[in-house]
Coordinates of N, CA, C and O in Angstrom, one line a residue:
M772 N 11.0 8.7 26.5 CA 10.7 8.6 25.1 C 10.8 9.9 24.4 O 10.4 10.9 24.9
S773 N 11.4 9.9 23.2 CA 11.6 11.1 22.4 C 10.5 11.3 21.5 O 10.1 10.4 20.8
V774 N 9.9 12.5 21.4 CA 8.8 12.9 20.6 C 9.3 13.7 19.4 O 9.9 14.7 19.7
S775 N 9.0 13.3 18.2 CA 9.4 14.1 17.0 C 8.4 15.2 16.8 O 7.3 15.0 17.1
L776 N 8.9 16.4 16.5 CA 8.1 17.5 16.3 C 7.8 17.8 14.8 O 7.4 18.8 14.4
D777 N 8.5 16.9 14.0 CA 8.5 17.0 12.5 C 7.3 16.3 11.9 O 7.3 15.1 12.0
P778 N 6.5 17.0 11.1 CA 5.4 16.3 10.4 C 6.0 15.5 9.2 O 7.1 15.9 8.8
V779 N 5.4 14.5 8.8 CA 5.8 13.6 7.7 C 5.2 14.2 6.4 O 3.9 14.4 6.3
N780 N 6.0 14.7 5.4 CA 5.5 15.4 4.2 C 5.4 14.2 3.2 O 6.3 13.7 2.7
I781 N 4.1 13.9 2.9 CA 3.9 12.7 1.9 C 4.4 12.9 0.6 O 5.1 12.1 0.0
A782 N 4.3 14.2 0.0 CA 4.8 14.5 -1.3 C 6.3 14.4 -1.4 O 6.9 13.9 -2.3
R783 N 7.0 14.9 -0.3 CA 8.5 14.7 -0.3 C 8.9 13.3 -0.2 O 9.8 12.9 -0.8
K784 N 8.1 12.4 0.6 CA 8.4 11.1 0.7 C 8.3 10.4 -0.6 O 9.1 9.5 -1.0
L785 N 7.2 10.7 -1.3 CA 7.0 10.1 -2.6 C 8.1 10.4 -3.7 O 8.4 9.7 -4.4
S786 N 8.6 11.7 -3.5 CA 9.7 12.0 -4.4 C 11.0 11.3 -4.1 O 11.9 11.4 -5.0
Q787 N 11.2 10.7 -3.1 CA 12.4 10.0 -2.7 C 12.5 8.6 -3.3 O 13.6 8.0 -3.2
F788 N 11.5 8.0 -4.1 CA 11.7 6.8 -4.7 C 10.9 6.8 -5.9 O 9.9 7.5 -6.2
D789 N 11.3 5.8 -6.9 CA 10.6 5.6 -8.1 C 10.2 4.2 -8.3 O 9.4 3.9 -9.3
E790 N 10.7 3.2 -7.5 CA 10.4 1.8 -7.7 C 8.8 1.6 -7.7 O 8.2 2.2 -6.8
L791 N 8.4 0.8 -8.6 CA 6.9 0.4 -8.5 C 6.7 -0.9 -7.7 O 7.6 -1.8 -7.7
W792 N 5.6 -1.0 -7.1 CA 5.2 -2.1 -6.4 C 6.0 -2.5 -5.2 O 6.2 -3.6 -4.7
T793 N 6.8 -1.4 -4.6 CA 7.6 -1.6 -3.5 C 7.0 -0.7 -2.4 O 6.9 0.5 -2.6
Q794 N 6.7 -1.3 -1.2 CA 6.1 -0.5 -0.1 C 7.3 0.1 0.6 O 8.2 -0.5 1.0
K795 N 7.1 1.4 1.0 CA 8.1 2.2 1.8 C 7.4 2.7 3.1 O 6.4 3.4 3.0
K796 N 8.0 2.2 4.1 CA 7.4 2.6 5.5 C 7.7 3.9 5.8 O 8.9 4.4 5.8
I797 N 6.7 4.8 6.2 CA 7.0 6.2 6.5 C 6.6 6.5 8.0 O 7.0 7.5 8.5
A798 N 5.9 5.6 8.7 CA 5.5 5.8 10.1 C 5.0 4.5 10.6 O 4.7 3.5 10.0
E799 N 5.0 4.4 12.0 CA 4.3 3.4 12.7 C 3.3 3.9 13.7 O 3.4 5.0 14.2
L800 N 2.2 3.2 13.8 CA 1.1 3.6 14.6 C 0.6 2.4 15.4 O 0.1 1.5 14.8
N801 N 0.9 2.4 16.7 CA 0.6 1.2 17.5 C 1.3 0.0 16.8 O 2.5 0.0 16.7
D802 N 0.5 -1.0 16.5 CA 1.1 -2.2 15.8 C 1.0 -2.2 14.3 O 1.0 -3.3 13.7
Y803 N 0.9 -1.0 13.8 CA 0.6 -0.8 12.3 C 1.7 0.0 11.7 O 2.3 0.8 12.3
E804 N 1.9 -0.3 10.4 CA 2.9 0.5 9.6 C 2.0 1.3 8.6 O 0.9 0.8 8.1
V805 N 2.5 2.5 8.4 CA 1.9 3.5 7.4 C 3.0 3.4 6.3 O 4.1 3.7 6.5
K806 N 2.5 3.0 5.1 CA 3.4 2.8 3.9 C 2.9 3.5 2.7 O 1.7 3.7 2.5
L807 N 3.9 3.9 1.9 CA 3.6 4.5 0.5 C 4.1 3.5 -0.6 O 5.0 2.7 -0.3
A808 N 3.4 3.6 -1.6 CA 3.8 2.8 -2.8 C 3.5 3.5 -4.1 O 2.5 4.2 -4.1
K809 N 4.1 3.2 -5.1 CA 3.8 3.6 -6.5 C 3.5 2.4 -7.3 O 4.3 1.4 -7.2
L810 N 2.4 2.5 -8.0 CA 1.9 1.3 -8.8 C 1.7 1.6 -10.2 O 1.3 2.8 -10.5
K811 N 1.9 0.7 -11.0 CA 1.5 0.8 -12.4 C 1.5 -0.6 -13.0 O 2.4 -1.4 -12.8
G812 N 0.3 -0.9 -13.6 CA 0.2 -2.3 -14.1 C -0.7 -3.1 -13.2 O -1.4 -2.6 -12.3
E813 N -0.6 -4.4 -13.4 CA -1.5 -5.3 -12.5 C -0.6 -6.0 -11.5 O 0.5 -6.5 -11.9
F814 N -1.1 -6.1 -10.3 CA -0.3 -6.9 -9.3 C -0.7 -8.3 -9.3 O -0.9 -8.9 -10.4
V815 N -0.8 -9.1 -8.3 CA -1.2 -10.5 -8.2 C -2.4 -10.6 -7.3 O -2.6 -9.9 -6.4
W816 N -3.2 -11.6 -7.7 CA -4.3 -11.9 -6.8 C -3.8 -12.6 -5.5 O -3.0 -13.4 -5.5
H817 N -4.3 -12.1 -4.3 CA -4.0 -12.5 -3.1 C -4.9 -12.2 -2.0 O -5.9 -11.4 -2.2
T818 N -4.7 -12.7 -0.9 CA -5.5 -12.4 0.3 C -4.7 -12.2 1.5 O -3.5 -12.6 1.6
H819 N -5.2 -11.5 2.5 CA -4.6 -11.3 3.8 C -5.5 -12.0 4.9 O -6.4 -11.3 5.2
P820 N -5.2 -13.3 5.1 CA -6.2 -14.0 5.9 C -6.3 -13.5 7.4 O -7.4 -13.6 8.0
E821 N -5.4 -12.7 7.9 CA -5.3 -12.2 9.2 C -5.6 -10.8 9.5 O -5.7 -10.3 10.6
T822 N -5.7 -10.0 8.4 CA -5.9 -8.6 8.5 C -6.7 -7.9 7.4 O -6.7 -8.4 6.2
D823 N -7.4 -6.8 7.7 CA -7.9 -5.9 6.7 C -6.8 -5.2 6.1 O -5.7 -5.1 6.7
E824 N -7.0 -4.6 4.9 CA -6.0 -3.7 4.2 C -6.6 -2.4 3.8 O -7.6 -2.4 3.1
L825 N -6.1 -1.3 4.2 CA -6.6 0.1 3.9 C -5.7 0.6 2.8 O -4.5 0.7 2.9
F826 N -6.4 1.0 1.7 CA -5.7 1.7 0.5 C -6.3 3.1 0.5 O -7.5 3.3 0.6
V827 N -5.4 4.0 0.4 CA -5.7 5.4 0.2 C -5.0 6.0 -1.1 O -3.8 5.8 -1.2
V828 N -5.7 6.4 -2.0 CA -5.1 6.9 -3.3 C -4.7 8.4 -3.1 O -5.6 9.2 -2.7
I829 N -3.5 8.7 -3.3 CA -3.0 10.0 -3.3 C -3.0 10.7 -4.6 O -3.4 11.8 -4.8
S830 N -2.5 10.0 -5.6 CA -2.7 10.5 -7.0 C -2.8 9.3 -8.0 O -2.5 8.2 -7.7
G831 N -3.4 9.6 -9.1 CA -3.7 8.6 -10.1 C -5.1 7.9 -9.9 O -5.9 8.5 -9.2
R832 N -5.2 6.7 -10.4 CA -6.5 5.9 -10.2 C -6.1 4.5 -9.9 O -5.1 4.0 -10.6
L833 N -6.7 3.9 -9.0 CA -6.5 2.5 -8.6 C -7.8 1.7 -8.8 O -8.8 2.1 -8.2
T834 N -7.7 0.5 -9.4 CA -8.8 -0.4 -9.4 C -8.5 -1.6 -8.5 O -7.4 -2.1 -8.8
I835 N -9.3 -1.9 -7.6 CA -9.1 -3.1 -6.7 C -10.1 -4.0 -7.2 O -11.2 -4.0 -7.1
Q836 N -9.6 -5.0 -8.0 CA -10.4 -6.1 -8.5 C -10.7 -7.0 -7.3 O -9.9 -7.5 -6.5
L837 N -12.0 -7.3 -7.2 CA -12.5 -8.4 -6.2 C -13.2 -9.3 -7.0 O -13.7 -9.0 -8.1
R838 N -13.4 -10.6 -6.5 CA -14.2 -11.6 -7.3 C -15.6 -11.1 -7.4 O -16.3 -11.5 -8.5
E839 N -16.1 -10.3 -6.6 CA -17.5 -9.8 -6.6 C -17.6 -8.6 -7.6 O -18.8 -8.2 -7.9
G840 N -16.6 -8.0 -8.0 CA -16.6 -6.8 -8.8 C -15.5 -5.9 -8.5 O -14.7 -6.1 -7.6
D841 N -15.3 -4.7 -9.2 CA -14.2 -3.9 -9.1 C -14.6 -2.7 -8.2 O -15.7 -2.1 -8.3
V842 N -13.6 -2.1 -7.5 CA -13.8 -0.9 -6.7 C -12.8 0.1 -7.4 O -11.5 -0.3 -7.5
V843 N -13.1 1.3 -7.9 CA -12.3 2.2 -8.5 C -12.1 3.3 -7.6 O -13.1 4.0 -7.2
L844 N -10.9 3.8 -7.4 CA -10.6 4.8 -6.5 C -9.8 5.9 -7.2 O -8.8 5.6 -8.0
G845 N -10.1 7.2 -6.9 CA -9.4 8.3 -7.4 C -8.7 9.0 -6.1 O -8.8 8.6 -5.0
P846 N -8.0 10.1 -6.4 CA -7.3 10.8 -5.4 C -8.2 11.2 -4.2 O -9.3 11.8 -4.5
G847 N -7.7 11.0 -3.0 CA -8.5 11.4 -1.9 C -9.6 10.3 -1.4 O -10.3 10.6 -0.5
E848 N -9.6 9.2 -2.1 CA -10.5 8.1 -1.8 C -9.9 7.0 -1.1 O -8.7 6.7 -1.5
L849 N -10.5 6.2 -0.4 CA -10.0 5.1 0.3 C -11.0 3.9 0.3 O -12.2 4.1 0.1
Y850 N -10.4 2.7 0.4 CA -11.2 1.5 0.5 C -10.5 0.5 1.4 O -9.3 0.4 1.4
V851 N -11.3 -0.3 2.2 CA -10.7 -1.3 3.1 C -11.1 -2.6 2.5 O -12.3 -2.9 2.3
V852 N -10.1 -3.4 2.1 CA -10.3 -4.7 1.7 C -10.4 -5.6 3.0 O -9.5 -5.6 3.8
P853 N -11.5 -6.2 3.2 CA -11.7 -7.0 4.4 C -10.8 -8.2 4.5 O -10.4 -8.8 3.4
R854 N -10.4 -8.6 5.6 CA -9.5 -9.7 5.8 C -10.1 -11.0 5.1 O -11.3 -11.2 5.1
G855 N -9.3 -11.7 4.4 CA -9.6 -12.9 3.7 C -10.3 -12.7 2.3 O -10.6 -13.8 1.7
V856 N -10.5 -11.4 2.0 CA -11.1 -11.3 0.6 C -10.0 -11.1 -0.5 O -9.1 -10.4 -0.4
E857 N -10.2 -12.0 -1.4 CA -9.2 -12.1 -2.5 C -9.2 -10.8 -3.4 O -10.4 -10.4 -3.7
H858 N -8.1 -10.2 -3.7 CA -8.1 -9.0 -4.4 C -6.9 -8.9 -5.3 O -5.8 -9.5 -5.1
C859 N -6.9 -7.9 -6.3 CA -5.8 -7.7 -7.2 C -5.8 -6.2 -7.6 O -6.7 -5.8 -8.3
P860 N -4.9 -5.4 -7.1 CA -4.8 -4.1 -7.4 C -4.3 -3.9 -8.8 O -3.4 -4.6 -9.3
V861 N -4.8 -2.9 -9.6 CA -4.5 -2.6 -10.9 C -4.4 -1.1 -11.1 O -5.4 -0.4 -10.7
A862 N -3.3 -0.6 -11.7 CA -3.2 0.8 -11.9 C -2.8 1.0 -13.4 O -1.8 0.6 -13.8
E863 N -3.8 1.6 -14.3 CA -3.5 1.8 -15.6 C -2.4 3.0 -15.9 O -1.8 2.9 -16.9
E864 N -2.4 3.9 -14.9 CA -1.5 5.0 -15.0 C -0.7 4.9 -13.6 O -1.1 4.2 -12.7
E865 N 0.5 5.6 -13.6 CA 1.2 5.5 -12.3 C 0.3 6.1 -11.2 O -0.2 7.3 -11.4
T866 N 0.3 5.4 -10.1 CA -0.6 5.8 -9.0 C 0.2 5.7 -7.7 O 0.9 4.8 -7.5
A867 N -0.1 6.7 -6.9 CA 0.6 6.7 -5.6 C -0.4 6.4 -4.5 O -1.5 7.0 -4.6
I868 N -0.2 5.6 -3.6 CA -1.1 5.1 -2.6 C -0.4 5.1 -1.2 O 0.8 5.0 -1.1
M869 N -1.2 5.2 -0.2 CA -0.9 4.9 1.1 C -1.6 3.7 1.6 O -2.8 3.5 1.3
L870 N -0.9 2.9 2.4 CA -1.4 1.7 3.0 C -1.3 1.7 4.4 O -0.3 2.2 5.0
V871 N -2.2 1.2 5.2 CA -2.1 1.0 6.6 C -2.3 -0.5 6.9 O -3.5 -1.0 6.6
E872 N -1.3 -1.2 7.5 CA -1.4 -2.6 7.8 C -0.7 -3.0 9.0 O 0.3 -2.2 9.3
P873 N -0.9 -4.1 9.7 CA -0.1 -4.5 10.7 C 1.4 -4.7 10.4 O 1.7 -5.0 9.2
I874 N 2.2 -4.3 11.3 CA 3.7 -4.4 11.0 C 4.0 -5.9 10.6 O 3.5 -6.9 11.1
G875 N 4.8 -5.9 9.5 CA 5.2 -7.2 9.0 C 4.3 -7.8 7.9 O 4.6 -8.9 7.3
T876 N 3.2 -7.2 7.5 CA 2.3 -7.7 6.5 C 3.0 -7.7 5.2 O 3.5 -6.7 4.7
L877 N 3.1 -8.8 4.6 CA 3.6 -8.9 3.2 C 2.7 -8.4 2.1 O 1.5 -8.5 2.3
N878 N 3.3 -7.8 1.2 CA 2.4 -7.2 0.1 C 1.6 -8.2 -0.7 O 0.6 -7.8 -1.2
T879 N 2.0 -9.4 -0.8 CA 1.3 -10.4 -1.5 C 0.5 -11.3 -0.6 O 0.0 -12.3 -1.0
G880 N 0.4 -11.0 0.7 CA -0.4 -11.7 1.6 C 0.0 -13.2 1.6 O 1.2 -13.5 1.9
D881 N -0.9 -14.1 1.3 CA -0.7 -15.5 1.3 C -0.2 -16.1 0.0 O 0.0 -17.3 -0.2
T882 N 0.1 -15.3 -0.9 CA 0.6 -15.7 -2.3 C 2.0 -15.2 -2.5 O 2.2 -14.1 -3.0
E883 N 2.9 -16.0 -2.2 CA 4.3 -15.6 -2.3 C 4.8 -15.9 -3.7 O 4.4 -16.9 -4.4
G884 N 5.6 -15.0 -4.2 CA 6.2 -15.2 -5.6 C 7.2 -14.1 -5.9 O 7.6 -13.4 -5.0
P885 N 7.5 -13.8 -7.1 CA 8.6 -12.8 -7.5 C 8.2 -11.4 -7.1 O 9.1 -10.6 -6.9
M886 N 6.9 -11.1 -6.9 CA 6.6 -9.7 -6.5 C 6.5 -9.5 -5.0 O 6.3 -8.4 -4.4
T887 N 6.7 -10.6 -4.1 CA 6.6 -10.6 -2.7 C 7.9 -9.8 -2.2 O 9.0 -10.1 -2.5
K888 N 7.5 -8.7 -1.4 CA 8.5 -7.9 -0.7 C 8.1 -7.4 0.6 O 6.9 -7.0 0.7
A889 N 8.9 -7.4 1.5 CA 8.6 -6.8 2.8 C 8.8 -5.2 2.6 O 9.4 -4.7 1.7
A890 N 8.0 -4.5 3.5 CA 8.2 -3.0 3.4 C 9.5 -2.6 3.8 O 10.2 -3.2 4.7
E891 N 10.0 -1.6 3.1 CA 11.4 -1.0 3.3 C 11.2 0.4 4.0 O 10.4 1.2 3.6
P892 N 12.0 0.6 5.1 CA 12.0 2.0 5.7 C 12.4 3.0 4.7 O 13.4 2.8 3.9
L893 N 11.8 4.2 4.6 CA 12.2 5.3 3.8 C 13.1 6.2 4.7 O 12.8 6.4 5.9
E894 N 14.2 6.7 4.1 CA 15.0 7.7 4.9 C 14.2 8.7 5.7 O 13.2 9.1 5.1
Q895 N 14.6 9.0 6.8 CA 14.0 10.0 7.7 C 14.5 11.4 7.2 O 15.1 12.1 7.9
L896 N 14.0 11.9 6.0 CA 14.4 13.1 5.5 C 13.3 14.1 5.6 O 13.3 15.2 5.0
G897 N 12.3 13.8 6.4 CA 11.1 14.7 6.5 C 10.0 14.3 5.7 O 9.9 13.4 4.9

């Protein structure tokens, strides 16, 4: 097995794309993907019946709407949406996030539609 000695530079990875609401895979950890995304506006209400979803805000502000109330995150804060909990991410300003989810998890969970996209690998440029 080949071991990489190069760390992943999150800021550099974020500078490699501008698309909103598209998850970019930057690493794998066991059976999980570590992904980056840029968000602005409101996503769709959805659930992930089989998995929790970890959101980490890198820059900007993210509101995760839940039926029970809103969770507001700023840079350096994280929140885990428990499996099966309906939620809708909203970013009033452009916001960069990191997500950790099982490999193959769709961004819209059980709600397929025009915003449904599989994670795309990001070039291995460091």
